[in-house]
Amino acid sequence: MFEALGDKLGNVFDGLTGRGALSESDVNKAMREIRIALLEADVALPVVKQFVEKVRKEAVGEKVIKSIKPGQMVVKIVNDALIDMLGGTLSDDDADKAEAAKANALNLAGRPPVAILMAGLQGSGKTTTTGKLGLYLRTALKKKVLFASLDTNRPAAMDQLGMLAEQAGTGFLPIVKGETALQIAKRAMSEGAKGGYDVVFLDTAGRTTVNDELMDEVEAIAKATNPIETLLVADSLTGQDAVETANRFNARLPLTGLVLTRIDGDGRGGAALSMRAVTGLPIKFLGTGEKLDGLEAFDAERLAGRILG
Ligand code: GDP
């Protein structure tokens, strides 16, 4: 992901840094090229507009055009604007950096067991991400983790989560036939308390589209279990549809963050780049593969670095 965008921005930067002085029209030309590169990468139009305006304003300033290396300064401005768009911090202040890192990390502060509600469309990578996060919490943070599948419509989904629990070394809530998703969620919380678990993952049923029935169900589960984190898992390969889905879930659920999956695929990257700016939600993790170790904590600076090379 991001290769095409990275190449195009690289070309724009070469044009800027390969010369001494820069005129306002040079900057404007570069901004037009950046605008096209972002739109081609499928970044949402309002986000592109805002981004280009912000960069242009800073780049045509006296300080930049009159500086010894104006090209390099513009590149730095683009880099910083990209980090800002991804929800990172631009401050050199360590306290601010720590604040941003905290926003991206999982919140587990609560009386155990805390619930983490996983929401998203079918096929977005919800169950796989549950497995990845469970493994991460168990191994890196030494948490006792319980998985519960709330997908009463698809027995295969429950079996899949059971297998992932085995791989991740976490507990798995046995299935009782005939229970509703809400009943399973409540039982998961009480079993979690009885079993001395720190974290209970509630893997909600996906649907192929966002509909009221799905939303009502997930909303009721969220009310009953009071999750400390409600994560929306979205497939970054679906581009702007993923952003639209996130908006619709965000309108109904108190989402606390996003997980973007399939970053390892050859998508254009627009969803990953627009998601934060459109929804205002922090991206917490990236899914980078099918296996359980294919998970990265989100880091805006690192992603910007990956795009700009
Ligand atoms: P769910 O229906 O939302 O629970 O989706 P699943 O977890 O079953 O994932 C659907 C498919 O996407 C499976 O084949 C997963 O292996 C695959 N998948 C999930 N996350 C990633 C990822 O980050 N990268 C890749 N390449 N595949 C993923």
mmCIF file of C-alpha atoms and ligand atoms in Angstrom:
data_model
loop_
_atom_site.group_PDB
_atom_site.id
_atom_site.type_symbol
_atom_site.label_atom_id
_atom_site.label_comp_id
_atom_site.label_asym_id
_atom_site.label_seq_id
_atom_site.Cartn_x
_atom_site.Cartn_y
_atom_site.Cartn_z
ATOM 1 C CA MET A 1 0.000 0.000 0.000
ATOM 2 C CA PHE A 2 1.050 3.658 -0.550
ATOM 3 C CA GLU A 3 3.694 2.810 -3.201
ATOM 4 C CA ALA A 4 2.090 4.814 -6.006
ATOM 5 C CA LEU A 5 1.440 7.790 -3.737
ATOM 6 C CA GLY A 6 4.968 7.639 -2.362
ATOM 7 C CA ASP A 7 6.430 7.616 -5.873
ATOM 8 C CA LYS A 8 4.334 10.565 -6.999
ATOM 9 C CA LEU A 9 5.097 12.670 -3.965
ATOM 10 C CA GLY A 10 8.751 11.737 -4.404
ATOM 11 C CA ASN A 11 8.655 13.189 -7.924
ATOM 12 C CA VAL A 12 7.059 16.411 -6.706
ATOM 13 C CA PHE A 13 9.716 16.718 -4.022
ATOM 14 C CA ASP A 14 12.530 16.098 -6.512
ATOM 15 C CA GLY A 15 11.176 18.991 -8.556
ATOM 16 C CA LEU A 16 11.192 21.234 -5.487
ATOM 17 C CA THR A 17 14.510 20.343 -3.953
ATOM 18 C CA GLY A 18 16.466 20.150 -7.192
ATOM 19 C CA ARG A 19 16.594 23.946 -7.444
ATOM 20 C CA GLY A 20 17.630 26.919 -5.386
ATOM 21 C CA ALA A 21 15.000 29.655 -5.322
ATOM 22 C CA LEU A 22 11.265 28.938 -5.361
ATOM 23 C CA SER A 23 8.568 31.290 -6.596
ATOM 24 C CA GLU A 24 4.969 31.309 -5.469
ATOM 25 C CA SER A 25 3.991 29.780 -8.793
ATOM 26 C CA ASP A 26 6.465 26.911 -8.239
ATOM 27 C CA VAL A 27 4.751 26.214 -4.928
ATOM 28 C CA ASN A 28 1.310 26.409 -6.521
ATOM 29 C CA LYS A 29 2.348 23.981 -9.225
ATOM 30 C CA ALA A 30 3.657 21.540 -6.596
ATOM 31 C CA MET A 31 0.388 21.877 -4.668
ATOM 32 C CA ARG A 32 -1.604 21.001 -7.784
ATOM 33 C CA GLU A 33 0.521 17.887 -8.237
ATOM 34 C CA ILE A 34 0.155 16.899 -4.587
ATOM 35 C CA ARG A 35 -3.606 17.390 -4.843
ATOM 36 C CA ILE A 36 -3.782 15.055 -7.845
ATOM 37 C CA ALA A 37 -1.532 12.462 -6.169
ATOM 38 C CA LEU A 38 -3.749 12.403 -3.057
ATOM 39 C CA LEU A 39 -6.966 12.185 -5.074
ATOM 40 C CA GLU A 40 -5.531 9.348 -7.139
ATOM 41 C CA ALA A 41 -4.672 7.577 -3.890
ATOM 42 C CA ASP A 42 -8.417 7.831 -3.082
ATOM 43 C CA VAL A 43 -8.054 10.251 -0.162
ATOM 44 C CA ALA A 44 -11.438 11.884 0.581
ATOM 45 C CA LEU A 45 -11.879 15.187 -1.256
ATOM 46 C CA PRO A 46 -12.524 17.431 1.790
ATOM 47 C CA VAL A 47 -9.423 15.978 3.436
ATOM 48 C CA VAL A 48 -7.345 16.666 0.318
ATOM 49 C CA LYS A 49 -8.611 20.249 0.116
ATOM 50 C CA GLN A 50 -7.843 20.945 3.736
ATOM 51 C CA PHE A 51 -4.425 19.352 3.461
ATOM 52 C CA VAL A 52 -3.373 21.248 0.333
ATOM 53 C CA GLU A 53 -4.652 24.584 1.690
ATOM 54 C CA LYS A 54 -2.751 24.139 4.929
ATOM 55 C CA VAL A 55 0.469 23.244 3.149
ATOM 56 C CA ARG A 56 0.086 26.040 0.594
ATOM 57 C CA LYS A 57 -0.434 28.684 3.268
ATOM 58 C CA GLU A 58 2.709 27.700 5.074
ATOM 59 C CA ALA A 59 4.762 27.088 1.949
ATOM 60 C CA VAL A 60 4.224 30.457 0.281
ATOM 61 C CA GLY A 61 5.257 32.299 3.418
ATOM 62 C CA GLU A 62 8.213 34.688 3.195
ATOM 63 C CA LYS A 63 10.251 32.515 5.509
ATOM 64 C CA VAL A 64 10.129 29.579 3.124
ATOM 65 C CA ILE A 65 10.531 31.263 -0.235
ATOM 66 C CA LYS A 66 13.380 33.454 0.995
ATOM 67 C CA SER A 67 15.198 30.639 2.783
ATOM 68 C CA ILE A 68 18.383 29.033 1.475
ATOM 69 C CA LYS A 69 16.767 25.655 0.845
ATOM 70 C CA PRO A 70 13.077 26.383 0.216
ATOM 71 C CA GLY A 71 12.441 22.987 -1.395
ATOM 72 C CA GLN A 72 13.510 21.130 1.729
ATOM 73 C CA MET A 73 11.302 23.366 3.836
ATOM 74 C CA VAL A 74 8.258 22.577 1.704
ATOM 75 C CA VAL A 75 9.004 18.852 1.979
ATOM 76 C CA LYS A 76 9.135 19.230 5.761
ATOM 77 C CA ILE A 77 5.818 21.115 5.745
ATOM 78 C CA VAL A 78 4.175 18.307 3.730
ATOM 79 C CA ASN A 79 5.614 15.694 6.081
ATOM 80 C CA ASP A 80 4.314 17.518 9.150
ATOM 81 C CA ALA A 81 0.881 18.053 7.586
ATOM 82 C CA LEU A 82 0.685 14.348 6.794
ATOM 83 C CA ILE A 83 1.506 13.395 10.387
ATOM 84 C CA ASP A 84 -1.104 15.888 11.574
ATOM 85 C CA MET A 85 -3.714 14.427 9.205
ATOM 86 C CA LEU A 86 -3.002 10.943 10.547
ATOM 87 C CA GLY A 87 -3.572 12.148 14.095
ATOM 88 C CA GLY A 88 0.017 12.336 15.230
ATOM 89 C CA THR A 89 1.724 15.078 17.106
ATOM 90 C CA LEU A 90 3.990 17.688 15.600
ATOM 91 C CA SER A 91 5.406 18.840 18.845
ATOM 92 C CA ASP A 92 8.982 18.254 19.915
ATOM 93 C CA ASP A 93 7.646 18.308 23.424
ATOM 94 C CA ASP A 94 7.971 14.850 24.978
ATOM 95 C CA ALA A 95 4.805 15.348 27.034
ATOM 96 C CA ASP A 96 2.750 15.958 23.865
ATOM 97 C CA LYS A 97 4.279 12.943 22.177
ATOM 98 C CA ALA A 98 3.433 10.799 25.181
ATOM 99 C CA GLU A 99 -0.131 12.159 25.054
ATOM 100 C CA ALA A 100 -0.508 11.156 21.392
ATOM 101 C CA ALA A 101 0.946 7.704 22.028
ATOM 102 C CA LYS A 102 -1.528 7.244 24.864
ATOM 103 C CA ALA A 103 -4.443 8.147 22.608
ATOM 104 C CA ASN A 104 -3.365 5.400 20.224
ATOM 105 C CA ALA A 105 -2.853 2.743 22.866
ATOM 106 C CA LEU A 106 -5.588 0.535 24.257
ATOM 107 C CA ASN A 107 -7.205 1.739 27.430
ATOM 108 C CA LEU A 108 -7.424 -1.091 29.936
ATOM 109 C CA ALA A 109 -7.876 0.990 33.066
ATOM 110 C CA GLY A 110 -11.005 -0.236 34.765
ATOM 111 C CA ARG A 111 -12.176 -2.834 37.200
ATOM 112 C CA PRO A 112 -11.400 -6.183 35.574
ATOM 113 C CA PRO A 113 -12.682 -7.708 33.496
ATOM 114 C CA VAL A 114 -12.835 -4.782 31.083
ATOM 115 C CA ALA A 115 -14.749 -5.360 27.845
ATOM 116 C CA ILE A 116 -13.384 -4.618 24.392
ATOM 117 C CA LEU A 117 -16.160 -4.549 21.823
ATOM 118 C CA MET A 118 -15.167 -5.384 18.260
ATOM 119 C CA ALA A 119 -17.460 -3.954 15.593
ATOM 120 C CA GLY A 120 -17.371 -3.897 11.819
ATOM 121 C CA LEU A 121 -18.745 -5.358 8.633
ATOM 122 C CA GLN A 122 -18.492 -9.043 7.826
ATOM 123 C CA GLY A 123 -15.121 -9.843 6.293
ATOM 124 C CA SER A 124 -13.466 -6.662 7.590
ATOM 125 C CA GLY A 125 -11.058 -8.720 9.688
ATOM 126 C CA LYS A 126 -12.823 -8.424 13.050
ATOM 127 C CA THR A 127 -12.317 -11.976 14.228
ATOM 128 C CA THR A 128 -8.714 -12.122 13.009
ATOM 129 C CA THR A 129 -7.980 -8.804 14.751
ATOM 130 C CA THR A 130 -9.531 -10.142 17.961
ATOM 131 C CA GLY A 131 -7.065 -13.041 17.767
ATOM 132 C CA LYS A 132 -4.147 -10.666 17.144
ATOM 133 C CA LEU A 133 -5.065 -8.296 19.972
ATOM 134 C CA GLY A 134 -5.646 -11.207 22.360
ATOM 135 C CA LEU A 135 -2.217 -12.614 21.613
ATOM 136 C CA TYR A 136 -0.651 -9.167 22.037
ATOM 137 C CA LEU A 137 -2.374 -8.532 25.380
ATOM 138 C CA ARG A 138 -1.521 -11.979 26.696
ATOM 139 C CA THR A 139 2.122 -12.023 25.657
ATOM 140 C CA ALA A 140 3.235 -8.379 25.790
ATOM 141 C CA LEU A 141 1.047 -7.158 28.647
ATOM 142 C CA LYS A 142 0.582 -10.467 30.505
ATOM 143 C CA LYS A 143 -3.185 -10.088 30.595
ATOM 144 C CA LYS A 144 -5.615 -12.931 31.101
ATOM 145 C CA VAL A 145 -7.897 -12.705 28.080
ATOM 146 C CA LEU A 146 -11.281 -14.251 27.257
ATOM 147 C CA PHE A 147 -12.795 -14.358 23.749
ATOM 148 C CA ALA A 148 -16.547 -14.488 23.181
ATOM 149 C CA SER A 149 -18.164 -14.743 19.759
ATOM 150 C CA LEU A 150 -21.534 -13.037 19.545
ATOM 151 C CA ASP A 151 -22.248 -14.219 16.014
ATOM 152 C CA THR A 152 -25.268 -16.438 16.558
ATOM 153 C CA ASN A 153 -26.037 -16.567 12.829
ATOM 154 C CA ARG A 154 -22.772 -18.067 11.651
ATOM 155 C CA PRO A 155 -21.517 -21.076 13.610
ATOM 156 C CA ALA A 156 -18.377 -20.943 11.436
ATOM 157 C CA ALA A 157 -17.518 -17.537 12.911
ATOM 158 C CA MET A 158 -17.731 -18.965 16.430
ATOM 159 C CA ASP A 159 -15.534 -21.910 15.446
ATOM 160 C CA GLN A 160 -13.019 -19.552 13.844
ATOM 161 C CA LEU A 161 -12.749 -17.525 17.060
ATOM 162 C CA GLY A 162 -12.396 -20.755 19.067
ATOM 163 C CA MET A 163 -9.464 -21.775 16.899
ATOM 164 C CA LEU A 164 -7.871 -18.352 17.219
ATOM 165 C CA ALA A 165 -8.247 -18.550 21.017
ATOM 166 C CA GLU A 166 -6.315 -21.806 20.942
ATOM 167 C CA GLN A 167 -3.558 -20.251 18.820
ATOM 168 C CA ALA A 168 -3.395 -17.099 20.919
ATOM 169 C CA GLY A 169 -3.488 -19.021 24.204
ATOM 170 C CA THR A 170 -6.548 -17.152 25.460
ATOM 171 C CA GLY A 171 -9.764 -18.388 27.036
ATOM 172 C CA PHE A 172 -12.841 -18.979 24.916
ATOM 173 C CA LEU A 173 -16.438 -18.791 26.092
ATOM 174 C CA PRO A 174 -18.208 -22.066 25.373
ATOM 175 C CA ILE A 175 -21.202 -21.692 23.107
ATOM 176 C CA VAL A 176 -24.695 -22.331 24.465
ATOM 177 C CA LYS A 177 -27.230 -22.997 21.729
ATOM 178 C CA GLY A 178 -30.240 -20.714 21.502
ATOM 179 C CA GLU A 179 -28.710 -17.732 23.327
ATOM 180 C CA THR A 180 -29.024 -14.253 21.835
ATOM 181 C CA ALA A 181 -25.948 -12.115 21.221
ATOM 182 C CA LEU A 182 -26.904 -9.917 24.169
ATOM 183 C CA GLN A 183 -27.234 -12.925 26.472
ATOM 184 C CA ILE A 184 -23.839 -14.245 25.391
ATOM 185 C CA ALA A 185 -22.266 -10.826 26.007
ATOM 186 C CA LYS A 186 -23.683 -10.652 29.532
ATOM 187 C CA ARG A 187 -22.610 -14.225 30.250
ATOM 188 C CA ALA A 188 -19.115 -13.438 28.935
ATOM 189 C CA MET A 189 -18.783 -10.593 31.427
ATOM 190 C CA SER A 190 -19.932 -12.690 34.395
ATOM 191 C CA GLU A 191 -17.780 -15.676 33.385
ATOM 192 C CA GLY A 192 -14.904 -13.240 32.876
ATOM 193 C CA ALA A 193 -15.319 -11.983 36.441
ATOM 194 C CA LYS A 194 -15.625 -15.493 37.878
ATOM 195 C CA GLY A 195 -12.592 -16.731 35.956
ATOM 196 C CA GLY A 196 -10.356 -13.848 37.013
ATOM 197 C CA TYR A 197 -9.940 -12.496 33.492
ATOM 198 C CA ASP A 198 -8.515 -9.017 32.864
ATOM 199 C CA VAL A 199 -10.005 -8.465 29.418
ATOM 200 C CA VAL A 200 -13.077 -9.869 27.634
ATOM 201 C CA PHE A 201 -13.241 -9.469 23.860
ATOM 202 C CA LEU A 202 -16.783 -9.319 22.488
ATOM 203 C CA ASP A 203 -16.577 -10.191 18.801
ATOM 204 C CA THR A 204 -19.885 -8.953 17.409
ATOM 205 C CA ALA A 205 -21.605 -10.401 14.361
ATOM 206 C CA GLY A 206 -20.748 -8.704 11.122
ATOM 207 C CA ARG A 207 -23.261 -7.996 8.388
ATOM 208 C CA THR A 208 -22.605 -7.374 4.757
ATOM 209 C CA THR A 209 -23.987 -3.850 5.008
ATOM 210 C CA VAL A 210 -24.639 -1.414 7.822
ATOM 211 C CA ASN A 211 -28.297 -1.842 8.747
ATOM 212 C CA ASP A 212 -30.530 -0.908 11.657
ATOM 213 C CA GLU A 213 -30.840 -4.454 12.940
ATOM 214 C CA LEU A 214 -27.046 -4.724 13.258
ATOM 215 C CA MET A 215 -26.774 -1.318 14.872
ATOM 216 C CA ASP A 216 -29.591 -1.989 17.362
ATOM 217 C CA GLU A 217 -27.943 -5.234 18.399
ATOM 218 C CA VAL A 218 -24.456 -3.772 18.829
ATOM 219 C CA GLU A 219 -25.836 -0.729 20.610
ATOM 220 C CA ALA A 220 -27.720 -2.897 23.110
ATOM 221 C CA ILE A 221 -24.580 -4.964 23.745
ATOM 222 C CA ALA A 222 -22.516 -1.819 24.281
ATOM 223 C CA LYS A 223 -25.088 -0.493 26.783
ATOM 224 C CA ALA A 224 -25.173 -3.756 28.714
ATOM 225 C CA THR A 225 -21.410 -4.336 28.912
ATOM 226 C CA ASN A 226 -20.059 -0.787 29.045
ATOM 227 C CA PRO A 227 -16.902 -1.527 27.028
ATOM 228 C CA ILE A 228 -13.731 0.367 27.853
ATOM 229 C CA GLU A 229 -12.837 0.211 24.169
ATOM 230 C CA THR A 230 -15.219 -0.046 21.228
ATOM 231 C CA LEU A 231 -13.084 -0.624 18.177
ATOM 232 C CA LEU A 232 -14.267 -0.423 14.613
ATOM 233 C CA VAL A 233 -12.389 -2.791 12.346
ATOM 234 C CA ALA A 234 -12.351 -1.599 8.732
ATOM 235 C CA ASP A 235 -10.847 -3.102 5.600
ATOM 236 C CA SER A 236 -8.494 -0.498 4.169
ATOM 237 C CA LEU A 237 -8.747 -2.106 0.720
ATOM 238 C CA THR A 238 -12.382 -0.980 0.426
ATOM 239 C CA GLY A 239 -11.233 2.640 0.189
ATOM 240 C CA GLN A 240 -13.846 5.330 0.719
ATOM 241 C CA ASP A 241 -16.500 2.693 1.526
ATOM 242 C CA ALA A 242 -14.485 1.940 4.653
ATOM 243 C CA VAL A 243 -14.582 5.628 5.607
ATOM 244 C CA GLU A 244 -18.352 5.761 5.010
ATOM 245 C CA THR A 245 -18.839 2.620 7.115
ATOM 246 C CA ALA A 246 -16.800 4.149 9.921
ATOM 247 C CA ASN A 247 -18.972 7.261 9.846
ATOM 248 C CA ARG A 248 -22.154 5.225 10.064
ATOM 249 C CA PHE A 249 -20.921 3.130 12.974
ATOM 250 C CA ASN A 250 -19.595 6.241 14.689
ATOM 251 C CA ALA A 251 -23.026 7.853 14.505
ATOM 252 C CA ARG A 252 -24.565 5.026 16.542
ATOM 253 C CA LEU A 253 -21.822 3.670 18.767
ATOM 254 C CA PRO A 254 -19.445 5.345 21.204
ATOM 255 C CA LEU A 255 -16.396 4.228 19.207
ATOM 256 C CA THR A 256 -13.038 4.744 20.874
ATOM 257 C CA GLY A 257 -10.774 3.888 17.972
ATOM 258 C CA LEU A 258 -10.148 2.247 14.651
ATOM 259 C CA VAL A 259 -8.246 -0.757 13.407
ATOM 260 C CA LEU A 260 -7.417 -0.725 9.701
ATOM 261 C CA THR A 261 -6.800 -4.150 8.234
ATOM 262 C CA ARG A 262 -5.110 -5.379 5.042
ATOM 263 C CA ILE A 263 -2.524 -2.619 4.976
ATOM 264 C CA ASP A 264 -0.321 -5.322 3.435
ATOM 265 C CA GLY A 265 -2.626 -5.426 0.371
ATOM 266 C CA ASP A 266 -2.023 -3.387 -2.758
ATOM 267 C CA GLY A 267 -4.695 -0.772 -2.173
ATOM 268 C CA ARG A 268 -4.146 2.911 -2.832
ATOM 269 C CA GLY A 269 -4.146 3.892 0.808
ATOM 270 C CA GLY A 270 -6.846 6.567 0.724
ATOM 271 C CA ALA A 271 -8.932 5.000 3.487
ATOM 272 C CA ALA A 272 -5.976 4.832 5.833
ATOM 273 C CA LEU A 273 -5.130 8.460 5.080
ATOM 274 C CA SER A 274 -8.672 9.859 5.320
ATOM 275 C CA MET A 275 -10.011 7.840 8.212
ATOM 276 C CA ARG A 276 -8.712 9.936 11.072
ATOM 277 C CA ALA A 277 -9.520 13.296 9.524
ATOM 278 C CA VAL A 278 -13.068 12.295 8.525
ATOM 279 C CA THR A 279 -14.114 10.462 11.695
ATOM 280 C CA GLY A 280 -11.970 12.245 14.281
ATOM 281 C CA LEU A 281 -11.225 8.830 15.789
ATOM 282 C CA PRO A 282 -7.697 7.678 16.542
ATOM 283 C CA ILE A 283 -6.322 4.828 14.458
ATOM 284 C CA LYS A 284 -5.044 2.406 17.081
ATOM 285 C CA PHE A 285 -3.730 -0.554 15.107
ATOM 286 C CA LEU A 286 -2.936 -1.637 11.571
ATOM 287 C CA GLY A 287 -3.516 -5.178 10.345
ATOM 288 C CA THR A 288 -0.524 -6.198 8.271
ATOM 289 C CA GLY A 289 -1.143 -9.857 7.485
ATOM 290 C CA GLU A 290 -3.407 -12.863 7.921
ATOM 291 C CA LYS A 291 -1.366 -14.414 10.712
ATOM 292 C CA LEU A 292 -1.690 -13.518 14.379
ATOM 293 C CA ASP A 293 1.571 -11.583 14.409
ATOM 294 C CA GLY A 294 0.331 -9.295 11.592
ATOM 295 C CA LEU A 295 -0.533 -6.376 13.852
ATOM 296 C CA GLU A 296 1.194 -3.022 14.307
ATOM 297 C CA ALA A 297 0.455 -0.343 16.875
ATOM 298 C CA PHE A 298 -0.369 2.762 14.857
ATOM 299 C CA ASP A 299 2.292 5.423 14.679
ATOM 300 C CA ALA A 300 1.544 8.489 12.535
ATOM 301 C CA GLU A 301 5.185 9.519 12.148
ATOM 302 C CA ARG A 302 6.196 6.055 11.071
ATOM 303 C CA LEU A 303 3.396 5.817 8.517
ATOM 304 C CA ALA A 304 4.210 9.266 7.119
ATOM 305 C CA GLY A 305 7.836 8.149 6.867
ATOM 306 C CA ARG A 306 6.762 5.037 5.001
ATOM 307 C CA ILE A 307 4.779 7.081 2.476
ATOM 308 C CA LEU A 308 7.354 9.804 1.940
ATOM 309 C CA GLY A 309 10.296 7.389 1.992
HETATM 310 P P1 GDP B 1 -14.656 -10.849 10.027
HETATM 311 O O1 GDP B 1 -15.786 -11.421 9.211
HETATM 312 O O2 GDP B 1 -14.738 -9.380 10.104
HETATM 313 O O3 GDP B 1 -14.500 -11.487 11.364
HETATM 314 O O4 GDP B 1 -13.319 -11.123 9.168
HETATM 315 P P2 GDP B 1 -12.191 -12.221 9.361
HETATM 316 O O5 GDP B 1 -11.400 -11.957 10.584
HETATM 317 O O6 GDP B 1 -12.776 -13.582 9.216
HETATM 318 O O7 GDP B 1 -11.237 -11.873 8.120
HETATM 319 C C1 GDP B 1 -11.648 -12.053 6.786
HETATM 320 C C2 GDP B 1 -10.415 -12.453 5.961
HETATM 321 O O8 GDP B 1 -9.451 -11.403 5.948
HETATM 322 C C3 GDP B 1 -9.698 -13.675 6.496
HETATM 323 O O9 GDP B 1 -9.309 -14.478 5.413
HETATM 324 C C4 GDP B 1 -8.470 -13.089 7.200
HETATM 325 O O10 GDP B 1 -7.380 -13.987 7.188
HETATM 326 C C5 GDP B 1 -8.181 -11.870 6.342
HETATM 327 N N1 GDP B 1 -7.494 -10.783 7.070
HETATM 328 C C6 GDP B 1 -7.849 -10.173 8.221
HETATM 329 N N2 GDP B 1 -6.983 -9.197 8.556
HETATM 330 C C7 GDP B 1 -6.028 -9.182 7.582
HETATM 331 C C8 GDP B 1 -4.850 -8.367 7.338
HETATM 332 O O11 GDP B 1 -4.491 -7.445 8.084
HETATM 333 N N3 GDP B 1 -4.131 -8.660 6.203
HETATM 334 C C9 GDP B 1 -4.502 -9.662 5.351
HETATM 335 N N4 GDP B 1 -3.742 -9.863 4.261
HETATM 336 N N5 GDP B 1 -5.595 -10.418 5.543
HETATM 337 C C10 GDP B 1 -6.359 -10.188 6.636
#
